[in-house]
Amino acid sequence: DVKVTQSSRYLVKRTGEKVFLECVQDMDHENMFWYRQDPGLGLRLIYFSYDVKMKEKGDIPEGYSVSREKKERFSLILESASTNQTSMYLCASSLLEGAEDGYTFGSGTRLTVV
Amino acid sequence: LAKTTQPISMDSYEGQEVNITCSHNNIATNDYITWYQQFPSQGPRFIIQGYKTKVTNEVASLFIPADRKSSTLSLPRVSLSDTAVYYCLVVPPGGYQKVTFGTGTKLQVIP
């Protein structure tokens, strides 16, 4: 079964820490995405990548950066975690630019910043 | 990008057919309409996608009228396990870069 795997289901970090959220897909997909999900706000796109070493800002990139050194891995970095970054983070991948197959999502990482 | 509007929540009894309608008045000519399902503590899961008329798969049907300004996801004979949030998306063919999921419709299936 094809998968998008996020390294942690739950994380608790302190304010000011540098946080890495890892995502790996085994489907040889070109496109990868990071979303955050908050109650009442739905899913909001943080960053996406359509190729190795390529990245594009989504709707809410402030306070985040990303890294894609290999096709299968897309990392989200919180440079200096803040309490307003407490959220559910979802990684996704897709094959085609038109993505007729849709996104495949990971199970999410629930991050709490204290 | 086309904005979508769907009901915040719906209740249904087990065994009934459920129809969730989404409006997307400013959909572009080449945009697709896609629906996702999300269970608690999981990522959304692709259900169905269409461009016009009717699409059916093993999970659901998608009805799209000729003007494409709305679409209806139909779930036949729902069970408790269909309790989830359902998202309607309008997707341009060039990619998913700026697709907005919105807040979705929370479907509660009642025994």
Short mmCIF file of C-alpha atoms in Angstrom, two decimals:
data_model
loop_
_atom_site.label_atom_id
_atom_site.label_comp_id
_atom_site.label_asym_id
_atom_site.label_seq_id
_atom_site.Cartn_x
_atom_site.Cartn_y
_atom_site.Cartn_z
CA ASP A 1 0.00 0.00 0.00
CA VAL A 2 1.36 3.38 -0.96
CA LYS A 3 2.10 5.71 1.89
CA VAL A 4 3.01 9.12 3.12
CA THR A 5 4.72 8.75 6.48
CA GLN A 6 5.17 11.53 8.99
CA SER A 7 7.87 10.80 11.52
CA SER A 8 5.94 11.77 14.66
CA ARG A 9 2.26 11.67 15.60
CA TYR A 10 2.70 13.93 18.62
CA LEU A 11 5.40 16.45 19.50
CA VAL A 12 5.79 18.86 22.38
CA LYS A 13 8.39 21.61 21.98
CA ARG A 14 9.37 24.71 23.87
CA THR A 15 9.04 28.25 22.59
CA GLY A 16 12.13 29.27 20.65
CA GLU A 17 13.21 25.74 19.76
CA LYS A 18 14.02 24.80 16.16
CA VAL A 19 11.61 22.08 15.13
CA PHE A 20 11.87 19.63 12.24
CA LEU A 21 8.84 17.78 10.91
CA GLU A 22 9.74 14.99 8.53
CA CYS A 23 7.66 13.50 5.75
CA VAL A 24 8.55 10.59 3.48
CA GLN A 25 6.56 9.18 0.55
CA ASP A 26 7.18 5.91 -1.23
CA MET A 27 5.19 6.61 -4.40
CA ASP A 28 7.84 8.42 -6.45
CA HIS A 29 5.61 11.51 -6.49
CA GLU A 30 6.99 14.76 -7.81
CA ASN A 31 4.81 17.09 -5.74
CA MET A 32 4.84 17.37 -1.96
CA PHE A 33 2.96 19.72 0.33
CA TRP A 34 2.77 20.88 3.93
CA TYR A 35 -0.53 22.02 5.42
CA ARG A 36 -1.57 23.00 8.88
CA GLN A 37 -5.06 22.37 10.18
CA ASP A 38 -6.73 24.39 12.92
CA PRO A 39 -10.30 24.24 14.23
CA GLY A 40 -12.59 26.48 12.22
CA LEU A 41 -9.89 27.33 9.68
CA GLY A 42 -9.68 24.17 7.62
CA LEU A 43 -6.41 23.19 5.96
CA ARG A 44 -4.04 25.97 5.00
CA LEU A 45 -1.09 25.51 2.67
CA ILE A 46 2.29 26.41 4.13
CA TYR A 47 4.75 25.33 1.43
CA PHE A 48 4.90 22.97 -1.50
CA SER A 49 7.58 21.48 -3.70
CA TYR A 50 7.26 20.22 -7.27
CA ASP A 51 10.80 18.87 -7.60
CA VAL A 52 13.94 18.17 -5.63
CA LYS A 53 15.43 21.37 -4.23
CA MET A 54 12.44 23.35 -5.51
CA LYS A 55 9.98 25.03 -3.17
CA GLU A 56 7.14 27.50 -3.38
CA LYS A 57 5.38 29.47 -0.68
CA GLY A 58 1.81 28.65 0.10
CA ASP A 59 -0.70 30.87 1.83
CA ILE A 60 0.92 31.02 5.28
CA PRO A 61 4.72 30.55 4.97
CA GLU A 62 5.73 33.02 7.69
CA GLY A 63 7.74 31.38 10.45
CA TYR A 64 8.39 28.23 8.40
CA SER A 65 10.92 26.95 5.93
CA VAL A 66 11.22 23.67 4.03
CA SER A 67 13.86 21.38 2.65
CA ARG A 68 13.67 18.84 -0.14
CA GLU A 69 17.06 17.24 -0.75
CA LYS A 70 15.63 13.96 -2.02
CA LYS A 71 12.51 13.27 -4.03
CA GLU A 72 10.89 11.15 -1.36
CA ARG A 73 11.51 13.45 1.61
CA PHE A 74 10.05 16.86 2.40
CA SER A 75 10.86 18.51 5.71
CA LEU A 76 9.08 21.39 7.41
CA ILE A 77 11.20 23.55 9.69
CA LEU A 78 10.01 25.89 12.38
CA GLU A 79 13.00 28.16 12.83
CA SER A 80 11.93 29.40 16.27
CA ALA A 81 8.77 27.74 17.49
CA SER A 82 6.04 29.92 18.92
CA THR A 83 2.81 29.06 20.70
CA ASN A 84 0.73 30.17 17.70
CA GLN A 85 2.33 27.37 15.72
CA THR A 86 0.60 24.80 17.90
CA SER A 87 -1.42 22.88 15.32
CA MET A 88 -1.95 19.68 13.36
CA TYR A 89 0.54 19.49 10.50
CA LEU A 90 -0.30 17.40 7.45
CA CYS A 91 2.05 16.36 4.69
CA ALA A 92 0.74 15.29 1.28
CA SER A 93 2.08 14.22 -2.09
CA SER A 94 0.69 14.01 -5.61
CA LEU A 95 1.89 12.55 -8.89
CA LEU A 96 0.75 14.83 -11.63
CA GLU A 97 0.61 18.59 -11.94
CA GLY A 98 -3.08 18.24 -12.65
CA ALA A 99 -3.18 15.63 -9.86
CA GLU A 100 -6.05 13.62 -11.29
CA ASP A 101 -5.09 11.01 -8.71
CA GLY A 102 -5.45 13.58 -5.97
CA TYR A 103 -3.38 14.07 -2.89
CA THR A 104 -2.21 11.30 -0.62
CA PHE A 105 -1.95 12.56 2.93
CA GLY A 106 0.01 11.39 5.92
CA SER A 107 -1.65 10.84 9.29
CA GLY A 108 -0.48 14.16 10.64
CA THR A 109 1.76 15.46 13.40
CA ARG A 110 0.09 17.20 16.30
CA LEU A 111 2.58 19.79 17.51
CA THR A 112 2.21 21.57 20.82
CA VAL A 113 4.50 24.51 21.57
CA VAL A 114 4.67 25.42 25.23
CA LEU B 1 -9.13 30.48 -7.73
CA ALA B 2 -12.74 29.47 -7.30
CA LYS B 3 -14.09 29.71 -3.77
CA THR B 4 -16.32 26.91 -2.53
CA THR B 5 -19.24 27.06 -0.13
CA GLN B 6 -20.68 24.01 1.60
CA PRO B 7 -22.81 23.43 4.71
CA ILE B 8 -20.92 23.39 7.96
CA SER B 9 -22.61 20.24 9.24
CA MET B 10 -25.22 17.60 8.43
CA ASP B 11 -26.85 14.77 10.34
CA SER B 12 -28.18 11.57 8.80
CA TYR B 13 -29.53 8.24 10.00
CA GLU B 14 -27.83 5.03 9.11
CA GLY B 15 -28.97 3.52 5.84
CA GLN B 16 -30.04 6.81 4.29
CA GLU B 17 -28.59 8.41 1.19
CA VAL B 18 -26.71 11.61 1.96
CA ASN B 19 -26.22 14.44 -0.50
CA ILE B 20 -23.73 17.20 0.25
CA THR B 21 -23.87 20.16 -2.09
CA CYS B 22 -21.02 22.53 -2.79
CA SER B 23 -21.32 25.80 -4.65
CA HIS B 24 -18.46 27.18 -6.72
CA ASN B 25 -19.89 30.07 -8.69
CA ASN B 26 -16.64 31.30 -10.22
CA ILE B 27 -15.28 27.95 -11.37
CA ALA B 28 -13.03 28.26 -14.41
CA THR B 29 -13.57 26.37 -17.65
CA ASN B 30 -10.83 23.79 -17.08
CA ASP B 31 -11.14 23.33 -13.31
CA TYR B 32 -11.88 19.93 -11.83
CA ILE B 33 -14.13 19.32 -8.81
CA THR B 34 -12.69 17.03 -6.20
CA TRP B 35 -14.00 15.70 -2.88
CA TYR B 36 -12.04 14.48 0.12
CA GLN B 37 -13.04 12.69 3.32
CA GLN B 38 -11.29 13.19 6.66
CA PHE B 39 -11.69 11.09 9.78
CA PRO B 40 -10.56 12.42 13.17
CA SER B 41 -6.80 12.30 13.69
CA GLN B 42 -6.16 11.36 10.07
CA GLY B 43 -5.26 13.20 6.91
CA PRO B 44 -7.93 13.76 4.22
CA ARG B 45 -8.51 10.97 1.75
CA PHE B 46 -9.36 11.46 -1.92
CA ILE B 47 -12.90 10.21 -2.68
CA ILE B 48 -13.90 11.29 -6.16
CA GLN B 49 -13.20 13.80 -8.88
CA GLY B 50 -15.17 14.99 -11.88
CA TYR B 51 -15.40 17.61 -14.57
CA LYS B 52 -19.04 17.47 -15.68
CA THR B 53 -22.19 15.33 -15.56
CA LYS B 54 -21.90 12.29 -13.31
CA VAL B 55 -19.04 10.25 -11.95
CA THR B 56 -19.47 7.12 -9.85
CA ASN B 57 -17.01 4.91 -8.03
CA GLU B 58 -17.24 2.29 -5.30
CA VAL B 59 -17.50 4.94 -2.59
CA ALA B 60 -19.68 7.75 -3.92
CA SER B 61 -21.25 9.54 -6.85
CA LEU B 62 -20.58 13.06 -7.96
CA PHE B 63 -23.22 15.05 -9.81
CA ILE B 64 -22.22 18.18 -11.70
CA PRO B 65 -24.87 20.23 -13.55
CA ALA B 66 -24.23 21.72 -16.96
CA ASP B 67 -23.33 25.17 -15.62
CA ARG B 68 -20.82 23.59 -13.19
CA LYS B 69 -21.53 26.24 -10.56
CA SER B 70 -22.31 23.59 -8.00
CA SER B 71 -21.72 19.91 -7.38
CA THR B 72 -23.29 17.26 -5.18
CA LEU B 73 -21.51 14.41 -3.46
CA SER B 74 -23.86 11.50 -2.92
CA LEU B 75 -23.13 8.77 -0.37
CA PRO B 76 -25.48 5.79 -0.72
CA ARG B 77 -26.81 4.11 2.44
CA VAL B 78 -24.43 5.68 4.94
CA SER B 79 -23.14 3.81 7.96
CA LEU B 80 -21.63 5.04 11.23
CA SER B 81 -18.19 4.70 9.67
CA ASP B 82 -19.06 7.45 7.18
CA THR B 83 -19.04 10.02 10.00
CA ALA B 84 -16.32 12.40 8.85
CA VAL B 85 -15.61 15.83 7.43
CA TYR B 86 -16.08 16.14 3.67
CA TYR B 87 -14.22 18.76 1.66
CA CYS B 88 -15.12 20.09 -1.77
CA LEU B 89 -12.24 21.47 -3.80
CA VAL B 90 -11.98 23.18 -7.14
CA VAL B 91 -8.67 22.27 -8.72
CA PRO B 92 -7.07 23.98 -11.70
CA PRO B 93 -5.45 21.54 -14.14
CA GLY B 94 -2.05 23.17 -13.73
CA GLY B 95 -1.63 21.77 -10.25
CA TYR B 96 -2.61 21.83 -6.62
CA GLN B 97 -0.34 24.64 -5.59
CA LYS B 98 -2.88 27.01 -4.15
CA VAL B 99 -5.88 24.80 -3.61
CA THR B 100 -7.93 25.82 -0.57
CA PHE B 101 -9.60 23.11 1.47
CA GLY B 102 -11.92 25.33 3.44
CA THR B 103 -13.64 24.05 6.57
CA GLY B 104 -15.65 21.25 4.96
CA THR B 105 -18.95 19.65 5.96
CA LYS B 106 -19.04 17.61 9.14
CA LEU B 107 -21.34 14.64 8.55
CA GLN B 108 -22.66 12.89 11.64
CA VAL B 109 -24.33 9.53 11.02
CA ILE B 110 -26.80 8.60 13.72
CA PRO B 111 -27.71 5.00 14.61
#
